[in-house]
Amino acid sequence: MTGDLAVTSSTAVACRQLRAARGGVEVLHDVDLMVPSGSWVSLVGPNGWGKTTLLHALAGLVPATGHIEVAGATPERASRRAMARAVALMPQRPVVPEGVTVKELVHLGRTPHVPRFGSETVRDRDVVDRVIERLELEEFALRLATELSGGELQRVVLARALAQQPRVLLLDEPTSALDIGHQQQVLELVDTMRTESELTVIAAMHDLTSAAQYGERLVLLDRGRVVADGAPADVLTVERIAHVYGARVEILDRPAGRAVLPLRSAQKEH
Ligand SMILES: Nc1ncnc2c1ncn2[C@@H]1O[C@H](COP(=O)(O)OP(=O)(O)OP(=O)(O)O)[C@@H](O)[C@H]1O
């Protein structure tokens, strides 16, 4: 059940015995995680058990101990700029500066690639235009980012992360505000970019069906520990979901992958 923990030259993320604290309390305990380059790992688990903290530790935004290597860089030692060229994080709760348009916000994704005293090149502008086009954000390009709906902003924040052209993309609930059509559009686009450019994706997801259908592997965190790591069909069982989430579900195996259907308890008669 445990994922392959051997580090090879094609390992994009390697952490061993990672520990991290929030507010003085340890929330991640000895997390081991190996992610091969170009793969998609979905991170699942109940609220508050450390998914965001793990993503932030991998991006170097939360201090952590243990061995951590992401796209060849060690977050503790690498500069912010070097980390930002290797890793992009799409946060669950983005902070959007006032007075910035959508296009300007996406351009911020290019910052790690622009020399310190230089300016953007034609290539930087091309990357931004292409990402805006692929996420179909043209109609929003000149609007203020602070004036977008939650779902519109979520797509723009993903666009900023993709414009960063990272080797490792960390997604924290990337579709939580999206309608079902945009959820599929966004997840398909990320998956296409993964296969086109060996992008490695680690995505914290509450929707277990999407987590199973897009993730080649699922890592289940419970109380800050990895309690299952493997193929979706091995990790997502009715019994484990009941035990970890306290939820009642039915599992459906479909050609696109495993689907998890929440079930209401037997209806009372009206
Ligand atoms: N800035 C903070 N200060 C203090 N405690 C924090 C802080 N951020 C997170 N925590 C706590 O750390 C624990 C792990 O939080 P984290 O956000 O990593 O969980 P999560 O699995 O991503 O949750 P969710 O599914 O609700 O997004 C929680 O108990 C949370 O309350």
PDB file of C-alpha atoms and ligand atoms in Angstrom:
ATOM      1  CA  MET A   1       0.000   0.000   0.000  1.00  0.00           C
ATOM      2  CA  THR A   2       2.909   2.356   0.602  1.00  0.00           C
ATOM      3  CA  GLY A   3       4.199   4.279  -2.462  1.00  0.00           C
ATOM      4  CA  ASP A   4       7.679   3.508  -3.760  1.00  0.00           C
ATOM      5  CA  LEU A   5      10.058   5.362  -1.444  1.00  0.00           C
ATOM      6  CA  ALA A   6      13.223   4.916  -3.516  1.00  0.00           C
ATOM      7  CA  VAL A   7      14.713   8.243  -4.681  1.00  0.00           C
ATOM      8  CA  THR A   8      15.749   8.179  -8.356  1.00  0.00           C
ATOM      9  CA  SER A   9      16.877  10.888 -10.766  1.00  0.00           C
ATOM     10  CA  SER A  10      13.264  11.178 -11.893  1.00  0.00           C
ATOM     11  CA  THR A  11      11.929  11.876  -8.389  1.00  0.00           C
ATOM     12  CA  ALA A  12      10.374  15.367  -8.363  1.00  0.00           C
ATOM     13  CA  VAL A  13       9.462  15.459  -4.684  1.00  0.00           C
ATOM     14  CA  ALA A  14      11.174  13.526  -1.946  1.00  0.00           C
ATOM     15  CA  CYS A  15      10.491  14.007   1.713  1.00  0.00           C
ATOM     16  CA  ARG A  16      11.341  11.835   4.632  1.00  0.00           C
ATOM     17  CA  GLN A  17      10.248  12.264   8.207  1.00  0.00           C
ATOM     18  CA  LEU A  18       8.846  15.688   7.449  1.00  0.00           C
ATOM     19  CA  ARG A  19       7.494  17.396  10.538  1.00  0.00           C
ATOM     20  CA  ALA A  20       5.834  20.776  10.639  1.00  0.00           C
ATOM     21  CA  ALA A  21       4.006  22.816  13.240  1.00  0.00           C
ATOM     22  CA  ARG A  22       1.280  25.469  13.064  1.00  0.00           C
ATOM     23  CA  GLY A  23       0.694  27.826  15.958  1.00  0.00           C
ATOM     24  CA  GLY A  24       3.284  25.947  18.006  1.00  0.00           C
ATOM     25  CA  VAL A  25       1.536  22.597  17.613  1.00  0.00           C
ATOM     26  CA  GLU A  26       3.025  19.822  15.474  1.00  0.00           C
ATOM     27  CA  VAL A  27       0.499  19.014  12.744  1.00  0.00           C
ATOM     28  CA  LEU A  28       2.583  16.821  10.419  1.00  0.00           C
ATOM     29  CA  HIS A  29       4.327  13.836  11.948  1.00  0.00           C
ATOM     30  CA  ASP A  30       7.061  11.996  10.049  1.00  0.00           C
ATOM     31  CA  VAL A  31       5.542  12.290   6.601  1.00  0.00           C
ATOM     32  CA  ASP A  32       7.334  10.276   3.902  1.00  0.00           C
ATOM     33  CA  LEU A  33       6.443  11.103   0.307  1.00  0.00           C
ATOM     34  CA  MET A  34       8.142  10.276  -2.991  1.00  0.00           C
ATOM     35  CA  VAL A  35       6.597  11.651  -6.166  1.00  0.00           C
ATOM     36  CA  PRO A  36       8.020  10.707  -9.570  1.00  0.00           C
ATOM     37  CA  SER A  37       8.492  13.473 -12.099  1.00  0.00           C
ATOM     38  CA  GLY A  38       5.481  13.966 -14.376  1.00  0.00           C
ATOM     39  CA  SER A  39       2.997  12.193 -12.143  1.00  0.00           C
ATOM     40  CA  TRP A  40      -0.170  13.408 -10.396  1.00  0.00           C
ATOM     41  CA  VAL A  41      -0.606  12.636  -6.713  1.00  0.00           C
ATOM     42  CA  SER A  42      -3.883  13.569  -5.052  1.00  0.00           C
ATOM     43  CA  LEU A  43      -3.659  14.432  -1.385  1.00  0.00           C
ATOM     44  CA  VAL A  44      -6.837  13.595   0.497  1.00  0.00           C
ATOM     45  CA  GLY A  45      -7.974  13.581   4.103  1.00  0.00           C
ATOM     46  CA  PRO A  46     -10.397  15.223   6.513  1.00  0.00           C
ATOM     47  CA  ASN A  47     -10.426  18.937   7.336  1.00  0.00           C
ATOM     48  CA  GLY A  48      -7.590  20.204   9.444  1.00  0.00           C
ATOM     49  CA  TRP A  49      -5.299  17.175   9.228  1.00  0.00           C
ATOM     50  CA  GLY A  50      -2.435  18.873   7.414  1.00  0.00           C
ATOM     51  CA  LYS A  51      -2.901  18.895   3.631  1.00  0.00           C
ATOM     52  CA  THR A  52      -2.365  22.650   3.263  1.00  0.00           C
ATOM     53  CA  THR A  53       0.514  22.552   5.727  1.00  0.00           C
ATOM     54  CA  LEU A  54       2.215  19.819   3.688  1.00  0.00           C
ATOM     55  CA  LEU A  55       1.836  21.763   0.428  1.00  0.00           C
ATOM     56  CA  HIS A  56       3.172  24.930   2.088  1.00  0.00           C
ATOM     57  CA  ALA A  57       6.109  23.018   3.581  1.00  0.00           C
ATOM     58  CA  LEU A  58       6.978  21.666   0.118  1.00  0.00           C
ATOM     59  CA  ALA A  59       6.855  25.210  -1.276  1.00  0.00           C
ATOM     60  CA  GLY A  60       9.127  26.441   1.521  1.00  0.00           C
ATOM     61  CA  LEU A  61       6.406  28.667   2.999  1.00  0.00           C
ATOM     62  CA  VAL A  62       6.108  26.816   6.303  1.00  0.00           C
ATOM     63  CA  PRO A  63       9.196  25.720   8.248  1.00  0.00           C
ATOM     64  CA  ALA A  64       9.614  21.974   8.419  1.00  0.00           C
ATOM     65  CA  THR A  65      12.223  19.504   9.601  1.00  0.00           C
ATOM     66  CA  GLY A  66      13.309  16.264   7.968  1.00  0.00           C
ATOM     67  CA  HIS A  67      14.649  15.699   4.480  1.00  0.00           C
ATOM     68  CA  ILE A  68      12.757  17.701   1.840  1.00  0.00           C
ATOM     69  CA  GLU A  69      13.717  18.005  -1.797  1.00  0.00           C
ATOM     70  CA  VAL A  70      11.456  19.553  -4.410  1.00  0.00           C
ATOM     71  CA  ALA A  71      12.515  19.726  -8.065  1.00  0.00           C
ATOM     72  CA  GLY A  72      16.116  19.339  -6.941  1.00  0.00           C
ATOM     73  CA  ALA A  73      15.913  22.209  -4.430  1.00  0.00           C
ATOM     74  CA  THR A  74      15.839  22.108  -0.640  1.00  0.00           C
ATOM     75  CA  PRO A  75      13.253  24.650   0.515  1.00  0.00           C
ATOM     76  CA  GLU A  76      15.232  25.542   3.645  1.00  0.00           C
ATOM     77  CA  ARG A  77      18.399  26.388   1.702  1.00  0.00           C
ATOM     78  CA  ALA A  78      17.148  27.609  -1.685  1.00  0.00           C
ATOM     79  CA  SER A  79      16.339  31.286  -2.232  1.00  0.00           C
ATOM     80  CA  ARG A  80      12.682  32.289  -2.557  1.00  0.00           C
ATOM     81  CA  ARG A  81      13.361  33.053  -6.204  1.00  0.00           C
ATOM     82  CA  ALA A  82      14.950  29.674  -6.964  1.00  0.00           C
ATOM     83  CA  MET A  83      12.060  27.904  -5.239  1.00  0.00           C
ATOM     84  CA  ALA A  84       9.531  29.972  -7.202  1.00  0.00           C
ATOM     85  CA  ARG A  85      11.141  28.923 -10.483  1.00  0.00           C
ATOM     86  CA  ALA A  86      10.826  25.262  -9.505  1.00  0.00           C
ATOM     87  CA  VAL A  87       7.542  25.173  -7.597  1.00  0.00           C
ATOM     88  CA  ALA A  88       4.229  26.995  -7.933  1.00  0.00           C
ATOM     89  CA  LEU A  89       1.552  26.882  -5.268  1.00  0.00           C
ATOM     90  CA  MET A  90      -2.057  27.624  -6.029  1.00  0.00           C
ATOM     91  CA  PRO A  91      -3.338  28.583  -2.566  1.00  0.00           C
ATOM     92  CA  GLN A  92      -6.733  27.740  -1.155  1.00  0.00           C
ATOM     93  CA  ARG A  93      -7.230  31.345  -0.018  1.00  0.00           C
ATOM     94  CA  PRO A  94      -5.433  33.648  -2.439  1.00  0.00           C
ATOM     95  CA  VAL A  95      -4.478  37.153  -1.382  1.00  0.00           C
ATOM     96  CA  VAL A  96      -5.186  39.521  -4.235  1.00  0.00           C
ATOM     97  CA  PRO A  97      -3.600  42.976  -4.287  1.00  0.00           C
ATOM     98  CA  GLU A  98      -5.972  45.929  -4.730  1.00  0.00           C
ATOM     99  CA  GLY A  99      -6.082  47.669  -8.103  1.00  0.00           C
ATOM    100  CA  VAL A 100      -4.532  44.817 -10.105  1.00  0.00           C
ATOM    101  CA  THR A 101      -6.141  43.538 -13.291  1.00  0.00           C
ATOM    102  CA  VAL A 102      -6.479  39.868 -14.137  1.00  0.00           C
ATOM    103  CA  LYS A 103      -3.773  40.133 -16.759  1.00  0.00           C
ATOM    104  CA  GLU A 104      -1.398  41.894 -14.347  1.00  0.00           C
ATOM    105  CA  LEU A 105      -2.060  39.197 -11.749  1.00  0.00           C
ATOM    106  CA  VAL A 106      -1.216  36.426 -14.228  1.00  0.00           C
ATOM    107  CA  HIS A 107       1.937  38.350 -15.203  1.00  0.00           C
ATOM    108  CA  LEU A 108       3.044  38.125 -11.554  1.00  0.00           C
ATOM    109  CA  GLY A 109       3.568  34.422 -12.235  1.00  0.00           C
ATOM    110  CA  ARG A 110       6.500  35.380 -14.478  1.00  0.00           C
ATOM    111  CA  THR A 111       8.280  37.331 -11.699  1.00  0.00           C
ATOM    112  CA  PRO A 112      10.725  34.507 -10.783  1.00  0.00           C
ATOM    113  CA  HIS A 113      11.848  34.315 -14.436  1.00  0.00           C
ATOM    114  CA  VAL A 114      12.464  38.049 -14.949  1.00  0.00           C
ATOM    115  CA  PRO A 115      16.024  39.149 -14.085  1.00  0.00           C
ATOM    116  CA  ARG A 116      16.229  41.320 -10.962  1.00  0.00           C
ATOM    117  CA  PHE A 117      16.885  44.564 -12.812  1.00  0.00           C
ATOM    118  CA  GLY A 118      15.455  43.429 -16.139  1.00  0.00           C
ATOM    119  CA  SER A 119      12.040  43.507 -17.679  1.00  0.00           C
ATOM    120  CA  GLU A 120       9.684  40.978 -19.196  1.00  0.00           C
ATOM    121  CA  THR A 121      10.558  39.561 -22.603  1.00  0.00           C
ATOM    122  CA  VAL A 122       8.334  38.675 -25.536  1.00  0.00           C
ATOM    123  CA  ARG A 123       8.460  35.084 -24.314  1.00  0.00           C
ATOM    124  CA  ASP A 124       7.117  36.094 -20.872  1.00  0.00           C
ATOM    125  CA  ARG A 125       4.234  37.911 -22.531  1.00  0.00           C
ATOM    126  CA  ASP A 126       3.573  34.912 -24.807  1.00  0.00           C
ATOM    127  CA  VAL A 127       3.420  32.536 -21.858  1.00  0.00           C
ATOM    128  CA  VAL A 128       0.874  34.788 -20.121  1.00  0.00           C
ATOM    129  CA  ASP A 129      -1.246  35.149 -23.278  1.00  0.00           C
ATOM    130  CA  ARG A 130      -1.251  31.392 -23.857  1.00  0.00           C
ATOM    131  CA  VAL A 131      -2.300  30.578 -20.302  1.00  0.00           C
ATOM    132  CA  ILE A 132      -5.097  33.170 -20.441  1.00  0.00           C
ATOM    133  CA  GLU A 133      -6.267  31.671 -23.705  1.00  0.00           C
ATOM    134  CA  ARG A 134      -6.151  28.064 -22.499  1.00  0.00           C
ATOM    135  CA  LEU A 135      -8.176  28.922 -19.402  1.00  0.00           C
ATOM    136  CA  GLU A 136     -10.551  31.034 -21.529  1.00  0.00           C
ATOM    137  CA  LEU A 137      -9.986  34.122 -19.393  1.00  0.00           C
ATOM    138  CA  GLU A 138      -9.761  36.656 -22.238  1.00  0.00           C
ATOM    139  CA  GLU A 139     -13.060  38.316 -21.329  1.00  0.00           C
ATOM    140  CA  PHE A 140     -11.774  38.989 -17.795  1.00  0.00           C
ATOM    141  CA  ALA A 141      -8.277  40.119 -18.734  1.00  0.00           C
ATOM    142  CA  LEU A 142      -8.819  43.833 -18.085  1.00  0.00           C
ATOM    143  CA  ARG A 143     -11.108  43.477 -15.060  1.00  0.00           C
ATOM    144  CA  LEU A 144      -9.899  44.110 -11.528  1.00  0.00           C
ATOM    145  CA  ALA A 145      -9.060  40.786  -9.899  1.00  0.00           C
ATOM    146  CA  THR A 146     -10.731  41.891  -6.645  1.00  0.00           C
ATOM    147  CA  GLU A 147     -14.032  42.257  -8.501  1.00  0.00           C
ATOM    148  CA  LEU A 148     -14.249  38.677  -9.790  1.00  0.00           C
ATOM    149  CA  SER A 149     -16.543  35.975  -8.461  1.00  0.00           C
ATOM    150  CA  GLY A 150     -14.940  33.252  -6.328  1.00  0.00           C
ATOM    151  CA  GLY A 151     -14.867  30.766  -9.211  1.00  0.00           C
ATOM    152  CA  GLU A 152     -13.536  33.303 -11.727  1.00  0.00           C
ATOM    153  CA  LEU A 153     -10.768  34.276  -9.308  1.00  0.00           C
ATOM    154  CA  GLN A 154      -9.878  30.625  -8.703  1.00  0.00           C
ATOM    155  CA  ARG A 155      -9.236  30.147 -12.440  1.00  0.00           C
ATOM    156  CA  VAL A 156      -7.150  33.334 -12.548  1.00  0.00           C
ATOM    157  CA  VAL A 157      -5.049  32.185  -9.600  1.00  0.00           C
ATOM    158  CA  LEU A 158      -4.453  28.877 -11.373  1.00  0.00           C
ATOM    159  CA  ALA A 159      -3.443  30.865 -14.467  1.00  0.00           C
ATOM    160  CA  ARG A 160      -0.854  32.743 -12.368  1.00  0.00           C
ATOM    161  CA  ALA A 161       0.566  29.429 -11.106  1.00  0.00           C
ATOM    162  CA  LEU A 162       0.721  27.958 -14.628  1.00  0.00           C
ATOM    163  CA  ALA A 163       2.358  31.129 -15.982  1.00  0.00           C
ATOM    164  CA  GLN A 164       5.152  30.428 -13.499  1.00  0.00           C
ATOM    165  CA  GLN A 165       5.987  27.330 -15.610  1.00  0.00           C
ATOM    166  CA  PRO A 166       7.033  25.347 -12.563  1.00  0.00           C
ATOM    167  CA  ARG A 167       8.384  21.814 -12.557  1.00  0.00           C
ATOM    168  CA  VAL A 168       6.184  21.007  -9.578  1.00  0.00           C
ATOM    169  CA  LEU A 169       2.651  22.377  -9.275  1.00  0.00           C
ATOM    170  CA  LEU A 170       1.033  22.311  -5.836  1.00  0.00           C
ATOM    171  CA  LEU A 171      -2.737  22.777  -5.938  1.00  0.00           C
ATOM    172  CA  ASP A 172      -4.723  23.400  -2.765  1.00  0.00           C
ATOM    173  CA  GLU A 173      -8.372  22.623  -3.448  1.00  0.00           C
ATOM    174  CA  PRO A 174      -8.093  23.941  -7.018  1.00  0.00           C
ATOM    175  CA  THR A 175     -11.748  23.477  -7.951  1.00  0.00           C
ATOM    176  CA  SER A 176     -13.549  24.163  -4.664  1.00  0.00           C
ATOM    177  CA  ALA A 177     -15.322  27.256  -6.068  1.00  0.00           C
ATOM    178  CA  LEU A 178     -15.919  25.978  -9.598  1.00  0.00           C
ATOM    179  CA  ASP A 179     -19.067  24.711 -11.272  1.00  0.00           C
ATOM    180  CA  ILE A 180     -18.944  21.157 -12.618  1.00  0.00           C
ATOM    181  CA  GLY A 181     -18.030  22.255 -16.163  1.00  0.00           C
ATOM    182  CA  HIS A 182     -15.183  24.495 -15.065  1.00  0.00           C
ATOM    183  CA  GLN A 183     -13.976  21.786 -12.651  1.00  0.00           C
ATOM    184  CA  GLN A 184     -13.540  19.424 -15.580  1.00  0.00           C
ATOM    185  CA  GLN A 185     -12.004  22.129 -17.793  1.00  0.00           C
ATOM    186  CA  VAL A 186      -9.426  23.061 -15.157  1.00  0.00           C
ATOM    187  CA  LEU A 187      -8.482  19.507 -14.166  1.00  0.00           C
ATOM    188  CA  GLU A 188      -8.224  18.395 -17.816  1.00  0.00           C
ATOM    189  CA  LEU A 189      -6.029  21.391 -18.639  1.00  0.00           C
ATOM    190  CA  VAL A 190      -3.682  20.710 -15.736  1.00  0.00           C
ATOM    191  CA  ASP A 191      -3.507  17.051 -16.749  1.00  0.00           C
ATOM    192  CA  THR A 192      -2.768  17.974 -20.368  1.00  0.00           C
ATOM    193  CA  MET A 193       0.003  20.342 -19.260  1.00  0.00           C
ATOM    194  CA  ARG A 194       1.352  17.585 -17.015  1.00  0.00           C
ATOM    195  CA  THR A 195       1.728  15.195 -19.953  1.00  0.00           C
ATOM    196  CA  GLU A 196       2.954  17.889 -22.363  1.00  0.00           C
ATOM    197  CA  SER A 197       5.739  19.159 -20.143  1.00  0.00           C
ATOM    198  CA  GLU A 198       6.539  16.537 -17.460  1.00  0.00           C
ATOM    199  CA  LEU A 199       4.855  18.736 -14.897  1.00  0.00           C
ATOM    200  CA  THR A 200       4.515  17.061 -11.508  1.00  0.00           C
ATOM    201  CA  VAL A 201       1.205  17.737  -9.781  1.00  0.00           C
ATOM    202  CA  ILE A 202       0.352  17.354  -6.108  1.00  0.00           C
ATOM    203  CA  ALA A 203      -3.233  18.373  -5.487  1.00  0.00           C
ATOM    204  CA  ALA A 204      -5.122  18.505  -2.196  1.00  0.00           C
ATOM    205  CA  MET A 205      -8.688  17.593  -3.094  1.00  0.00           C
ATOM    206  CA  HIS A 206     -11.863  16.975  -1.119  1.00  0.00           C
ATOM    207  CA  ASP A 207     -13.772  15.584  -4.091  1.00  0.00           C
ATOM    208  CA  LEU A 208     -12.677  11.956  -3.846  1.00  0.00           C
ATOM    209  CA  THR A 209     -13.998  11.092  -7.308  1.00  0.00           C
ATOM    210  CA  SER A 210     -11.878  13.773  -8.998  1.00  0.00           C
ATOM    211  CA  ALA A 211      -8.965  12.892  -6.727  1.00  0.00           C
ATOM    212  CA  ALA A 212      -9.205   9.259  -7.885  1.00  0.00           C
ATOM    213  CA  GLN A 213      -9.826   9.971 -11.554  1.00  0.00           C
ATOM    214  CA  TYR A 214      -7.005  12.486 -12.035  1.00  0.00           C
ATOM    215  CA  GLY A 215      -4.505  11.197  -9.467  1.00  0.00           C
ATOM    216  CA  GLU A 216      -2.448   8.203 -10.499  1.00  0.00           C
ATOM    217  CA  ARG A 217      -1.811   7.859  -6.818  1.00  0.00           C
ATOM    218  CA  LEU A 218      -3.649   8.922  -3.686  1.00  0.00           C
ATOM    219  CA  VAL A 219      -2.022   9.875  -0.408  1.00  0.00           C
ATOM    220  CA  LEU A 220      -4.396   9.890   2.532  1.00  0.00           C
ATOM    221  CA  LEU A 221      -3.506  12.055   5.524  1.00  0.00           C
ATOM    222  CA  ASP A 222      -5.177  11.442   8.847  1.00  0.00           C
ATOM    223  CA  ARG A 223      -4.179  13.424  11.932  1.00  0.00           C
ATOM    224  CA  GLY A 224      -0.993  14.573  10.203  1.00  0.00           C
ATOM    225  CA  ARG A 225       0.187  11.090   9.241  1.00  0.00           C
ATOM    226  CA  VAL A 226       0.113   9.262   5.931  1.00  0.00           C
ATOM    227  CA  VAL A 227      -2.269   6.372   6.576  1.00  0.00           C
ATOM    228  CA  ALA A 228      -2.584   5.139   2.979  1.00  0.00           C
ATOM    229  CA  ASP A 229      -0.530   5.721  -0.154  1.00  0.00           C
ATOM    230  CA  GLY A 230      -1.251   3.874  -3.373  1.00  0.00           C
ATOM    231  CA  ALA A 231      -3.517   3.416  -6.364  1.00  0.00           C
ATOM    232  CA  PRO A 232      -6.962   5.024  -5.949  1.00  0.00           C
ATOM    233  CA  ALA A 233      -8.673   1.630  -5.950  1.00  0.00           C
ATOM    234  CA  ASP A 234      -6.494   0.487  -3.051  1.00  0.00           C
ATOM    235  CA  VAL A 235      -6.813   3.676  -0.992  1.00  0.00           C
ATOM    236  CA  LEU A 236     -10.498   4.486  -1.461  1.00  0.00           C
ATOM    237  CA  THR A 237     -12.535   1.694   0.046  1.00  0.00           C
ATOM    238  CA  VAL A 238     -15.927   1.951   1.713  1.00  0.00           C
ATOM    239  CA  GLU A 239     -14.421   0.795   5.006  1.00  0.00           C
ATOM    240  CA  ARG A 240     -11.502   3.240   4.987  1.00  0.00           C
ATOM    241  CA  ILE A 241     -13.694   6.206   4.056  1.00  0.00           C
ATOM    242  CA  ALA A 242     -16.054   5.282   6.899  1.00  0.00           C
ATOM    243  CA  HIS A 243     -13.145   4.941   9.324  1.00  0.00           C
ATOM    244  CA  VAL A 244     -11.209   8.101   8.371  1.00  0.00           C
ATOM    245  CA  TYR A 245     -14.015  10.480   7.368  1.00  0.00           C
ATOM    246  CA  GLY A 246     -16.939   8.942   9.272  1.00  0.00           C
ATOM    247  CA  ALA A 247     -18.808   9.016   5.951  1.00  0.00           C
ATOM    248  CA  ARG A 248     -21.148   6.542   4.304  1.00  0.00           C
ATOM    249  CA  VAL A 249     -20.415   6.057   0.602  1.00  0.00           C
ATOM    250  CA  GLU A 250     -20.869   3.710  -2.294  1.00  0.00           C
ATOM    251  CA  ILE A 251     -17.953   2.980  -4.627  1.00  0.00           C
ATOM    252  CA  LEU A 252     -18.591   2.803  -8.358  1.00  0.00           C
ATOM    253  CA  ASP A 253     -15.892   1.585 -10.722  1.00  0.00           C
ATOM    254  CA  ARG A 254     -16.193   3.261 -14.095  1.00  0.00           C
ATOM    255  CA  PRO A 255     -13.914   3.290 -17.177  1.00  0.00           C
ATOM    256  CA  ALA A 256     -12.702   6.795 -16.172  1.00  0.00           C
ATOM    257  CA  GLY A 257     -11.781   5.532 -12.708  1.00  0.00           C
ATOM    258  CA  ARG A 258     -13.246   5.064  -9.276  1.00  0.00           C
ATOM    259  CA  ALA A 259     -16.215   7.220  -8.270  1.00  0.00           C
ATOM    260  CA  VAL A 260     -17.238   7.816  -4.670  1.00  0.00           C
ATOM    261  CA  LEU A 261     -20.919   8.459  -4.142  1.00  0.00           C
ATOM    262  CA  PRO A 262     -21.986   9.900  -0.759  1.00  0.00           C
ATOM    263  CA  LEU A 263     -25.078   8.178   0.617  1.00  0.00           C
ATOM    264  CA  ARG A 264     -27.661   9.631   2.927  1.00  0.00           C
ATOM    265  CA  SER A 265     -28.716   7.361   5.764  1.00  0.00           C
ATOM    266  CA  ALA A 266     -32.000   5.512   5.189  1.00  0.00           C
ATOM    267  CA  GLN A 267     -34.716   8.120   4.636  1.00  0.00           C
ATOM    268  CA  LYS A 268     -37.371   8.613   7.262  1.00  0.00           C
ATOM    269  CA  GLU A 269     -40.913   8.284   6.012  1.00  0.00           C
ATOM    270  CA  HIS A 270     -42.561  11.665   5.433  1.00  0.00           C
TER     271      HIS A 270
HETATM  272  N1  LIG B   1      -1.681  29.895  10.915  1.00  0.00           N
HETATM  273  C1  LIG B   1      -2.066  28.928  11.747  1.00  0.00           C
HETATM  274  N2  LIG B   1      -1.954  29.065  13.079  1.00  0.00           N
HETATM  275  C2  LIG B   1      -2.345  28.103  13.935  1.00  0.00           C
HETATM  276  N3  LIG B   1      -2.849  26.926  13.533  1.00  0.00           N
HETATM  277  C3  LIG B   1      -2.985  26.732  12.212  1.00  0.00           C
HETATM  278  C4  LIG B   1      -2.604  27.705  11.246  1.00  0.00           C
HETATM  279  N4  LIG B   1      -2.841  27.219  10.020  1.00  0.00           N
HETATM  280  C5  LIG B   1      -3.361  25.988  10.187  1.00  0.00           C
HETATM  281  N5  LIG B   1      -3.446  25.685  11.506  1.00  0.00           N
HETATM  282  C6  LIG B   1      -3.947  24.428  12.083  1.00  0.00           C
HETATM  283  O1  LIG B   1      -3.122  23.374  11.571  1.00  0.00           O
HETATM  284  C7  LIG B   1      -3.890  22.205  11.329  1.00  0.00           C
HETATM  285  C8  LIG B   1      -3.668  21.750   9.899  1.00  0.00           C
HETATM  286  O2  LIG B   1      -4.253  22.706   9.036  1.00  0.00           O
HETATM  287  P1  LIG B   1      -4.237  22.553   7.457  1.00  0.00           P
HETATM  288  O3  LIG B   1      -4.737  23.840   6.887  1.00  0.00           O
HETATM  289  O4  LIG B   1      -2.911  22.068   7.036  1.00  0.00           O
HETATM  290  O5  LIG B   1      -5.316  21.370   7.250  1.00  0.00           O
HETATM  291  P2  LIG B   1      -6.016  20.870   5.923  1.00  0.00           P
HETATM  292  O6  LIG B   1      -5.922  19.381   5.949  1.00  0.00           O
HETATM  293  O7  LIG B   1      -5.482  21.549   4.732  1.00  0.00           O
HETATM  294  O8  LIG B   1      -7.520  21.320   6.182  1.00  0.00           O
HETATM  295  P3  LIG B   1      -8.736  21.677   5.171  1.00  0.00           P
HETATM  296  O9  LIG B   1      -9.135  20.381   4.528  1.00  0.00           O
HETATM  297  O10 LIG B   1      -9.800  22.173   6.096  1.00  0.00           O
HETATM  298  O11 LIG B   1      -8.253  22.702   4.203  1.00  0.00           O
HETATM  299  C9  LIG B   1      -5.330  22.564  11.671  1.00  0.00           C
HETATM  300  O12 LIG B   1      -5.598  22.105  12.955  1.00  0.00           O
HETATM  301  C10 LIG B   1      -5.341  24.082  11.629  1.00  0.00           C
HETATM  302  O13 LIG B   1      -6.335  24.597  12.513  1.00  0.00           O
END
